[in-house]
PDB file of C-alpha atoms in Angstrom:
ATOM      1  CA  UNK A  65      14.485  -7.396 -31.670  1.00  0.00           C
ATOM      2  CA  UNK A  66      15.915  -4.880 -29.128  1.00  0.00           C
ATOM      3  CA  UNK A  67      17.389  -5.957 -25.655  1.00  0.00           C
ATOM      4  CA  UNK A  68      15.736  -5.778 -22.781  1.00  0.00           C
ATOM      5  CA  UNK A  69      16.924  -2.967 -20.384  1.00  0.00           C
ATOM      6  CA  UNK A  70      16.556  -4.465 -16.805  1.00  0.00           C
ATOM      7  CA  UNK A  71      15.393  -1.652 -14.525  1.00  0.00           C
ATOM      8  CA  UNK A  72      18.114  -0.362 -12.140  1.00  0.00           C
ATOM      9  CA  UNK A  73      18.599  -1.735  -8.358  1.00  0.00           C
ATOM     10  CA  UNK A  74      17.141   0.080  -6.046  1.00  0.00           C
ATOM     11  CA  UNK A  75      19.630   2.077  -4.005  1.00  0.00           C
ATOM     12  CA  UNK A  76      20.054   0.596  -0.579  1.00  0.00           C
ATOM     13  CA  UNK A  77      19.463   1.696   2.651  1.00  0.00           C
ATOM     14  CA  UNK A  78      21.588   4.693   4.175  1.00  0.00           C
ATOM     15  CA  UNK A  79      23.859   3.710   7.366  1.00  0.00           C
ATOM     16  CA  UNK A  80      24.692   5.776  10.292  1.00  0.00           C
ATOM     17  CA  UNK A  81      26.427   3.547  12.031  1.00  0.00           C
ATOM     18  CA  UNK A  82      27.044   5.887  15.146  1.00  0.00           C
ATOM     19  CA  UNK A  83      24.374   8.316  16.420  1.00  0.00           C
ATOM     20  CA  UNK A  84      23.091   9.549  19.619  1.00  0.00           C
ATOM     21  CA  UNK A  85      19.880  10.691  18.418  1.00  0.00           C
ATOM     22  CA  UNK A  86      17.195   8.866  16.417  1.00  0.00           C
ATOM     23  CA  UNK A  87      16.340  11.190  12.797  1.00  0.00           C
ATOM     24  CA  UNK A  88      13.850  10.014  10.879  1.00  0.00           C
ATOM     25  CA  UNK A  89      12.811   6.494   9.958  1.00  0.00           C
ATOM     26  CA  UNK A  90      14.154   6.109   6.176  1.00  0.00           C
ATOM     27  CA  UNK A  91      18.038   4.659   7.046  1.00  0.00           C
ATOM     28  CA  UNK A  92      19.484   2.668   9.422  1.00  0.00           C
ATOM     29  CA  UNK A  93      20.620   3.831  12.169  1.00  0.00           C
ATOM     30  CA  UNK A  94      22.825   2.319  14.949  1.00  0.00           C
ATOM     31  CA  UNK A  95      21.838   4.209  18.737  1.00  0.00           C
ATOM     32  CA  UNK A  96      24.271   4.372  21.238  1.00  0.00           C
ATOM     33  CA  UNK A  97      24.058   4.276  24.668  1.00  0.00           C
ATOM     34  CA  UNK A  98      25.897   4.191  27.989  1.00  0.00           C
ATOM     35  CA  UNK A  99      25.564   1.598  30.177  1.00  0.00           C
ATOM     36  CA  UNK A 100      25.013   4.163  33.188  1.00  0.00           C
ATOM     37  CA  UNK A 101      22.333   5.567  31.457  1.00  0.00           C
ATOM     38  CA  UNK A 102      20.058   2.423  32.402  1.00  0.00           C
ATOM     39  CA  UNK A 103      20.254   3.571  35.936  1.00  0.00           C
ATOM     40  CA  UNK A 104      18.990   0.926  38.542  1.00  0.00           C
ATOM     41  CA  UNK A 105      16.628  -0.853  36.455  1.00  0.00           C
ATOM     42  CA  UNK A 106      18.597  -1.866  33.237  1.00  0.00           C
ATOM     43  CA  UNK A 107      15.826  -3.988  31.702  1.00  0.00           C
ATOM     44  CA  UNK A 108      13.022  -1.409  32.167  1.00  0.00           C
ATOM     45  CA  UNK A 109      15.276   1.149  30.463  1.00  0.00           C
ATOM     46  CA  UNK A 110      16.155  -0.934  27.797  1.00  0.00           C
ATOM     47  CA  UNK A 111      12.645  -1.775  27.050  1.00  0.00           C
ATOM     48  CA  UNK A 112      11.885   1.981  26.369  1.00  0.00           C
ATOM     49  CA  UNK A 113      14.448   2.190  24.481  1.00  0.00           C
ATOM     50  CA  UNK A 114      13.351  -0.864  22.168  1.00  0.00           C
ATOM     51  CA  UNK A 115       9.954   1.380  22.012  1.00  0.00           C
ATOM     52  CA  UNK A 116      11.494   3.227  19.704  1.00  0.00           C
ATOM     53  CA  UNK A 117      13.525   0.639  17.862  1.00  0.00           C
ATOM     54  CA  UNK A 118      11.576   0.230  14.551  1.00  0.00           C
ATOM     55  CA  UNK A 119      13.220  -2.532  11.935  1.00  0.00           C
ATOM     56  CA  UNK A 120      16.050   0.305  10.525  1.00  0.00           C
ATOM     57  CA  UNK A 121      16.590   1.498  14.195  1.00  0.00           C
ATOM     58  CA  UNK A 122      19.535  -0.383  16.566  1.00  0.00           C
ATOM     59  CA  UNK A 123      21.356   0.267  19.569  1.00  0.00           C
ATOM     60  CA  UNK A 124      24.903  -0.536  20.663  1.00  0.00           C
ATOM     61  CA  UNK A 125      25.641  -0.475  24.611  1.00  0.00           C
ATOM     62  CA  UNK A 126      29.062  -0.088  26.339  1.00  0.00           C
ATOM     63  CA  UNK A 127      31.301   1.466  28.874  1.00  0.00           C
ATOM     64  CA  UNK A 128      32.326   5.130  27.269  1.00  0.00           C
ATOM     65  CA  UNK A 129      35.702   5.990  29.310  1.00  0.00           C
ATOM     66  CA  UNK A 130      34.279   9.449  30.117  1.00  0.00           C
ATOM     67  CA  UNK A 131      31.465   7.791  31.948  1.00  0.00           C
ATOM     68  CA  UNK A 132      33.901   5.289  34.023  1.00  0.00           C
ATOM     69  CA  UNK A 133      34.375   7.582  37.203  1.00  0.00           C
ATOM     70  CA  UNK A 134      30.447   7.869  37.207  1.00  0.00           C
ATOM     71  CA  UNK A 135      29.310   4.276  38.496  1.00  0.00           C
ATOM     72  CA  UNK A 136      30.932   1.233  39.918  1.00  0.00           C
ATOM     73  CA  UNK A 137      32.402  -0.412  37.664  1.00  0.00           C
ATOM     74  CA  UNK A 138      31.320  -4.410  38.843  1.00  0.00           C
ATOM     75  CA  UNK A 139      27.337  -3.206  39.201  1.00  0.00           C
ATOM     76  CA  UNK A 140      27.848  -1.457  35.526  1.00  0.00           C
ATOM     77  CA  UNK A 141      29.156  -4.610  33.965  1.00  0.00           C
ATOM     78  CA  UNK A 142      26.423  -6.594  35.549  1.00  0.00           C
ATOM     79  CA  UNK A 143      24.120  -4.423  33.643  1.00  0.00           C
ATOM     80  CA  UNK A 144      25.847  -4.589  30.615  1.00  0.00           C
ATOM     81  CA  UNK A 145      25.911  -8.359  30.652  1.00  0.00           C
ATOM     82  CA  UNK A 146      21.830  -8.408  31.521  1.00  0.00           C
ATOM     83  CA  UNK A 147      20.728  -6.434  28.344  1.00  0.00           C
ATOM     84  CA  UNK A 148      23.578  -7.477  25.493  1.00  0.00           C
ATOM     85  CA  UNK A 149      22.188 -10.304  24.395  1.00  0.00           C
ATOM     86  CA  UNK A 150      19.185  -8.343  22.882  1.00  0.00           C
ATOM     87  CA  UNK A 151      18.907  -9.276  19.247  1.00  0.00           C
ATOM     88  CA  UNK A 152      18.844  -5.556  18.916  1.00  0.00           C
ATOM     89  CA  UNK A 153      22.042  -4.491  20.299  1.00  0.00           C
ATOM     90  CA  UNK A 154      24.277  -4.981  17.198  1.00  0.00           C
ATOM     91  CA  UNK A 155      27.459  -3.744  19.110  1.00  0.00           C
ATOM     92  CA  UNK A 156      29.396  -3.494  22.286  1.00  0.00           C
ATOM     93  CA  UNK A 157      30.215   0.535  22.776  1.00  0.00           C
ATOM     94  CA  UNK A 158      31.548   2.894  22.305  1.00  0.00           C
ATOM     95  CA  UNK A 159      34.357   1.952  24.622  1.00  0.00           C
ATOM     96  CA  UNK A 160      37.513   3.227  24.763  1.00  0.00           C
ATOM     97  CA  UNK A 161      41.080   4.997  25.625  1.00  0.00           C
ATOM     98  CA  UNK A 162      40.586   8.613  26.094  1.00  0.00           C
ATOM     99  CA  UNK A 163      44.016  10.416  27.026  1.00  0.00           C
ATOM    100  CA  UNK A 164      42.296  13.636  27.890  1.00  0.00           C
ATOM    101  CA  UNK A 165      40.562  12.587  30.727  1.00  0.00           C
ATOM    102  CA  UNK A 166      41.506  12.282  34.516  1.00  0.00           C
ATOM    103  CA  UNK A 167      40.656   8.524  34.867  1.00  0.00           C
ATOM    104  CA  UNK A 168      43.819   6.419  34.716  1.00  0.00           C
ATOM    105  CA  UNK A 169      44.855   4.780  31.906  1.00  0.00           C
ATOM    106  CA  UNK A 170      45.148   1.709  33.896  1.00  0.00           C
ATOM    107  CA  UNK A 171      41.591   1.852  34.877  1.00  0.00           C
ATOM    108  CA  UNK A 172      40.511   2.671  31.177  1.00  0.00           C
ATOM    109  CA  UNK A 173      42.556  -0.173  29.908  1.00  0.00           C
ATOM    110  CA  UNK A 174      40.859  -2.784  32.483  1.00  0.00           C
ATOM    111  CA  UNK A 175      37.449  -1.542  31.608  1.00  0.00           C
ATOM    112  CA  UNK A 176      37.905  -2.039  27.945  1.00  0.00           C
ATOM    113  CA  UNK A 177      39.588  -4.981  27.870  1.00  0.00           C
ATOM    114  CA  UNK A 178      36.727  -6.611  29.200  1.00  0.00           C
ATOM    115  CA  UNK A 179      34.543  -5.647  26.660  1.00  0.00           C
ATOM    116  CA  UNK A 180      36.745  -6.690  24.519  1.00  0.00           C
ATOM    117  CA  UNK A 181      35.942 -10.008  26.087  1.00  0.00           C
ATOM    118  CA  UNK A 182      32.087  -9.680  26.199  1.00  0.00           C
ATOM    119  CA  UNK A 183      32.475  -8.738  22.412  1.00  0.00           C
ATOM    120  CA  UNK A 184      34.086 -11.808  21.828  1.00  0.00           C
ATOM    121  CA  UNK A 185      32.040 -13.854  24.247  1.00  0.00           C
ATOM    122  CA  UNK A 186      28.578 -12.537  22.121  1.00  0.00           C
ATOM    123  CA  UNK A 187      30.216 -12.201  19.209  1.00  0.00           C
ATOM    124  CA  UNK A 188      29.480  -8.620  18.197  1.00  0.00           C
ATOM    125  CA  UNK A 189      31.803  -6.124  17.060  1.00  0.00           C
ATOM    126  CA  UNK A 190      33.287  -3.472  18.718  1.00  0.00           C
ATOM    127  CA  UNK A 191      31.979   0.133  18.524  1.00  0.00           C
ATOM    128  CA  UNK A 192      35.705   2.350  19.669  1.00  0.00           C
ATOM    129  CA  UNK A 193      36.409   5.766  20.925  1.00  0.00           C
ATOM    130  CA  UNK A 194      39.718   6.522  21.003  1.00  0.00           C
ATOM    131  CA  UNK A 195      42.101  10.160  22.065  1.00  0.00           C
ATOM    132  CA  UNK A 196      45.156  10.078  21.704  1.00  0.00           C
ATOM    133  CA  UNK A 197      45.583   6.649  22.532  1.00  0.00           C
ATOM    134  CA  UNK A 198      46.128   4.253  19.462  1.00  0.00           C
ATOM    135  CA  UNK A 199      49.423   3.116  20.242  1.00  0.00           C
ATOM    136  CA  UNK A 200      47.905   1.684  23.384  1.00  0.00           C
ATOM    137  CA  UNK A 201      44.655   0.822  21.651  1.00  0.00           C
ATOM    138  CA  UNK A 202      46.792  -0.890  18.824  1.00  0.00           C
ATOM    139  CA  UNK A 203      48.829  -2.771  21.702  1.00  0.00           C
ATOM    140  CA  UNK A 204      45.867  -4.538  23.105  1.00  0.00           C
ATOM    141  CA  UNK A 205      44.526  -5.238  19.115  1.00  0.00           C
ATOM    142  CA  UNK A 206      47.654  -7.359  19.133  1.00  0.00           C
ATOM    143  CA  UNK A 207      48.144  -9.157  22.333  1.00  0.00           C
ATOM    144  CA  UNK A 208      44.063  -9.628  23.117  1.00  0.00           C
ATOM    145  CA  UNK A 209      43.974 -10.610  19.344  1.00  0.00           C
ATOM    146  CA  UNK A 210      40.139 -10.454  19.212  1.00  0.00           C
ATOM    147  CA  UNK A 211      38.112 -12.195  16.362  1.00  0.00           C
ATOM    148  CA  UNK A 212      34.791  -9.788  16.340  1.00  0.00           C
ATOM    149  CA  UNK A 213      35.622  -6.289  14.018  1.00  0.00           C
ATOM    150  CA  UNK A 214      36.698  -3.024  15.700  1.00  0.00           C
ATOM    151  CA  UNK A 215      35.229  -0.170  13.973  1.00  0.00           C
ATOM    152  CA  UNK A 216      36.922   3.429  15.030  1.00  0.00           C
ATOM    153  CA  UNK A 217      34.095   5.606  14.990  1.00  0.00           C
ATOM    154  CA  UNK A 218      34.073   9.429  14.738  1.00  0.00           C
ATOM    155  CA  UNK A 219      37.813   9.395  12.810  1.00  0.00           C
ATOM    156  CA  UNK A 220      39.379  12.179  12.561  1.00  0.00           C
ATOM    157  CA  UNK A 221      43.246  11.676  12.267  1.00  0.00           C
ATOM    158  CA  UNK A 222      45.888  11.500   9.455  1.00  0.00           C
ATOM    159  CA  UNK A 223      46.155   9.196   6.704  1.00  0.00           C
ATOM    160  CA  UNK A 224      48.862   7.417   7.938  1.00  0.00           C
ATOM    161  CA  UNK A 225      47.416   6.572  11.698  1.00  0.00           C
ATOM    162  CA  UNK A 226      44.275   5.766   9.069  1.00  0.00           C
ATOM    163  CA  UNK A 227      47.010   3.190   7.364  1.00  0.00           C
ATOM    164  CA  UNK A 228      47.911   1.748  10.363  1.00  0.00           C
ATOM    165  CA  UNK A 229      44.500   1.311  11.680  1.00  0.00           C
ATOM    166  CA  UNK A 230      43.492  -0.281   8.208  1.00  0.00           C
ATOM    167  CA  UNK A 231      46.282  -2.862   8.500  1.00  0.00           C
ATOM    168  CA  UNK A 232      45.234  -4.060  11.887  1.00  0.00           C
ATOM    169  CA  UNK A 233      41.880  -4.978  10.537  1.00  0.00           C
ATOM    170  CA  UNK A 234      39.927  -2.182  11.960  1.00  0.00           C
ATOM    171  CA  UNK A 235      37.325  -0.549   9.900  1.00  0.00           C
ATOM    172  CA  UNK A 236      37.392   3.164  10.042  1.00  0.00           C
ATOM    173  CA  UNK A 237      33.929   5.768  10.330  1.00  0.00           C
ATOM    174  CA  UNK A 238      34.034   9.267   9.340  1.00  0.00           C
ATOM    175  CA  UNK A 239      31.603  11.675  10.048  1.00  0.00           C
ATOM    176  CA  UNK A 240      31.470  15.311  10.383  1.00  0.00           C
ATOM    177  CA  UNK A 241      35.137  16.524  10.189  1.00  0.00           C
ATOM    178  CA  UNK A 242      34.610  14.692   6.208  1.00  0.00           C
ATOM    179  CA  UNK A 243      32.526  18.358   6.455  1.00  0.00           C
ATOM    180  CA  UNK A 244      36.032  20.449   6.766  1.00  0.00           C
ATOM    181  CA  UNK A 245      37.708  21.395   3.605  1.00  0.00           C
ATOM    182  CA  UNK A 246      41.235  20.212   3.750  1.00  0.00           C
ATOM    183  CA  UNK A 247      41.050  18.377   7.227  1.00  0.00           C
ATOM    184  CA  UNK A 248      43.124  15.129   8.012  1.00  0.00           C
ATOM    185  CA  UNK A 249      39.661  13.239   7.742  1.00  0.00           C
ATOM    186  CA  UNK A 250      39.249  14.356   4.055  1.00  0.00           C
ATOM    187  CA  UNK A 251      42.951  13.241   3.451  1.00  0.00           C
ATOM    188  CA  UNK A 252      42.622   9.794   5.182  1.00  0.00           C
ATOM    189  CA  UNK A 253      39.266   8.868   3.792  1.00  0.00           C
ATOM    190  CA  UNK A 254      40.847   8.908   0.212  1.00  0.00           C
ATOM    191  CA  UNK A 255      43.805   6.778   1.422  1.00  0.00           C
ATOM    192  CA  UNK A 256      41.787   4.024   3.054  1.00  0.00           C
ATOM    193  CA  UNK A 257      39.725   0.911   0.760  1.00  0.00           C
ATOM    194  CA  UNK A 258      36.160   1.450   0.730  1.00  0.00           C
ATOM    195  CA  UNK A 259      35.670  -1.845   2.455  1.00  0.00           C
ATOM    196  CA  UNK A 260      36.899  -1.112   5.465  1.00  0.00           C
ATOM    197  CA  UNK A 261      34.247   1.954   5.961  1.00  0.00           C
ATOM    198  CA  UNK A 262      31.558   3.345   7.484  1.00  0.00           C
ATOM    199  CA  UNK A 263      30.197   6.650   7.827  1.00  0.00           C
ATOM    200  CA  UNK A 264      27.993   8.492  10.963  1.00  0.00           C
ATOM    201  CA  UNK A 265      26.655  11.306  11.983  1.00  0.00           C
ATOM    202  CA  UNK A 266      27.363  10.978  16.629  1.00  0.00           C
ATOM    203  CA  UNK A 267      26.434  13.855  18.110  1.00  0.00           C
ATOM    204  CA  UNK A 268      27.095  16.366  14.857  1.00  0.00           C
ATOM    205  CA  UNK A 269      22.983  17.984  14.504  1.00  0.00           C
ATOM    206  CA  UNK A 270      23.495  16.936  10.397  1.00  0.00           C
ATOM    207  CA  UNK A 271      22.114  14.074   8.290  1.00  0.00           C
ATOM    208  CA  UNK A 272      23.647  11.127   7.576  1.00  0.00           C
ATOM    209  CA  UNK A 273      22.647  12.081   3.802  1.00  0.00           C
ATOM    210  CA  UNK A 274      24.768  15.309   3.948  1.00  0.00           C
ATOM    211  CA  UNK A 275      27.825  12.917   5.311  1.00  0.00           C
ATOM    212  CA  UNK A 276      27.332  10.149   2.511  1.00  0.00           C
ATOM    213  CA  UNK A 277      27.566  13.091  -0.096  1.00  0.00           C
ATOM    214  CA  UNK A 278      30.571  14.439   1.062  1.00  0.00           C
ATOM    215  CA  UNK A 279      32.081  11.100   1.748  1.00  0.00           C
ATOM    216  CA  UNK A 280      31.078  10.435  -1.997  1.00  0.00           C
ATOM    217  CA  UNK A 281      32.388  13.809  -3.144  1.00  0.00           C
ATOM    218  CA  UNK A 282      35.791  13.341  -1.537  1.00  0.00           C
ATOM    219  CA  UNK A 283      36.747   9.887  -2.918  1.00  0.00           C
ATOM    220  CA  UNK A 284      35.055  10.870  -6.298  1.00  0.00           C
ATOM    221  CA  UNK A 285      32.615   7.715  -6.647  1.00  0.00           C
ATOM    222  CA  UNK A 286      28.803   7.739  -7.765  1.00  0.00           C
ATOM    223  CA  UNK A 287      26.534   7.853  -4.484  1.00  0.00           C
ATOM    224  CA  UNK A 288      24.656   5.079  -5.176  1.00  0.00           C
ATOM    225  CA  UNK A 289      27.869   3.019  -5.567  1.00  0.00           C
ATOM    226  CA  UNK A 290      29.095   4.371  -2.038  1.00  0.00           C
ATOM    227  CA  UNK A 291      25.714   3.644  -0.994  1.00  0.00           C
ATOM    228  CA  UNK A 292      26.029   0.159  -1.920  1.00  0.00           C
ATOM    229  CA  UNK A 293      29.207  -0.372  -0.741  1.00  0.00           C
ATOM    230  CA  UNK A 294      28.805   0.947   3.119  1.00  0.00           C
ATOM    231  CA  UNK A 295      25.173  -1.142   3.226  1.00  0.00           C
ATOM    232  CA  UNK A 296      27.492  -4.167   2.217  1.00  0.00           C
ATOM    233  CA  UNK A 297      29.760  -3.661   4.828  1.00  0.00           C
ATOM    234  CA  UNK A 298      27.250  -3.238   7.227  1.00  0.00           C
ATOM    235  CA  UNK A 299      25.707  -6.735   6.638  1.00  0.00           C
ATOM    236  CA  UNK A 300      28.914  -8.491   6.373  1.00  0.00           C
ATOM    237  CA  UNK A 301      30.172  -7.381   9.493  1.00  0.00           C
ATOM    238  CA  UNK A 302      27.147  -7.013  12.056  1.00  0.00           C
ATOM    239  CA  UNK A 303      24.761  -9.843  10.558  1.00  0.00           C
ATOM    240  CA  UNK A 304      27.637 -12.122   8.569  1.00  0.00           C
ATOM    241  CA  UNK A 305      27.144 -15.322  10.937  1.00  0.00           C
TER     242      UNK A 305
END
């Protein structure tokens, strides 16, 4: 008598684990949002933005450095800590060091720091934007030696600042430079272990389906497998308690 063939697994669920626009309602999808975008009435905002938060939809919620010069910094913490424990928000961020800016490092590296410390405190992980600031961002990995992951978002630099990055524990996500023939993204997503990514789409205006088969492309692995692998990731790092 002839075996059995099971059927195949159903592929899981896409991830964009960085966006700043809702598409669709058939992947997951991680929103971000600046804490001075709640204005004066943080909870209010927050609950329209949980109007749209369906059960593949989530939001992370930070300090971006860009925005830092825009509000006071001890009335947008005080927002921040009112709306993060929302069993929605899956992250702290993005947050950063941005060396292309006119705020002062200094101020930058206060203002992250303690979200580092709220990340820790809530134990979520840490969604990061960094410029041309890893050395100090890699600094403050080692002496604030935080427990909850850092994931890099929007990476775009060489393989071996991917190397280092990967060796400090930090998950790396790629998104639309993976797009660029021949870019350092292309060469540092083959160098790095598939654990230790995700993929997005930010602000880019393409599909997170377009990134995964690029991403899938590059490193030369079946999409469903890659597909598997990032949806894996995802639960062991935002819902692994």
């Amino acid at each position: 008598m002839p075996g059995i063939t099971s059927p195949p697994l159903p592929a899981p669920d896409l991830i964009d684990i960085h966006c700043h626009q809702l598409s669709g309602s058939d992947h997951r999808q991680i929103l971000s949002r600046d804490v001075h975008e709640l204005a004066s009435h943080p909870i209010a905002a927050l609950d329209r933005i949980e109007a749209l938060l369906t059960n593949r939809r989530y939001l992370s919620l930070g300090m971006h450095p860009w925005f830092i010069k825009h509000q006071t910094i001890e009335t947008a913490f005080l927002r921040l800590k009112s709306c993060t424990h929302h069993p929605k928000i899956l992250a702290i961020g993005e947050c950063g060091l941005d060396k292309c800016i006119d705020t002062p490092m200094s101020v930058q590296i206060e203002v992250f720091s303690r979200q580092v410390q709220l990340s820790e405190e809530l134990g979520k992980p840490l969604i990061i934007h960094c410029v041309r600031a890893f050395a100090e961002l890699l600094q403050l990995k080692k002496s604030l030696a935080p427990t909850q992951p850092w994931i890099m978002h929007g990476f775009t630099g060489k393989p071996a600042l991917a190397a280092q990055l990967i060796q400090h524990d930090c998950y790396i996500s790629f998104g639309k430079a993976l797009l660029q023939t021949g870019s350092q993204a292309t060469l540092a997503l083959q160098a790095i272990p598939l654990e230790q990514l995700f993929l997005e789409t930010d602000a880019a205006g393409v599909s997170i389906d377009t990134i995964y088969a690029a991403a899938a492309k590059i490193r030369g692995i079946d999409p469903i497998n890659l597909r598997r692998q990032i949806h894996s990731n995802f639960i062991n790092v935002f819902f692994n308690d």
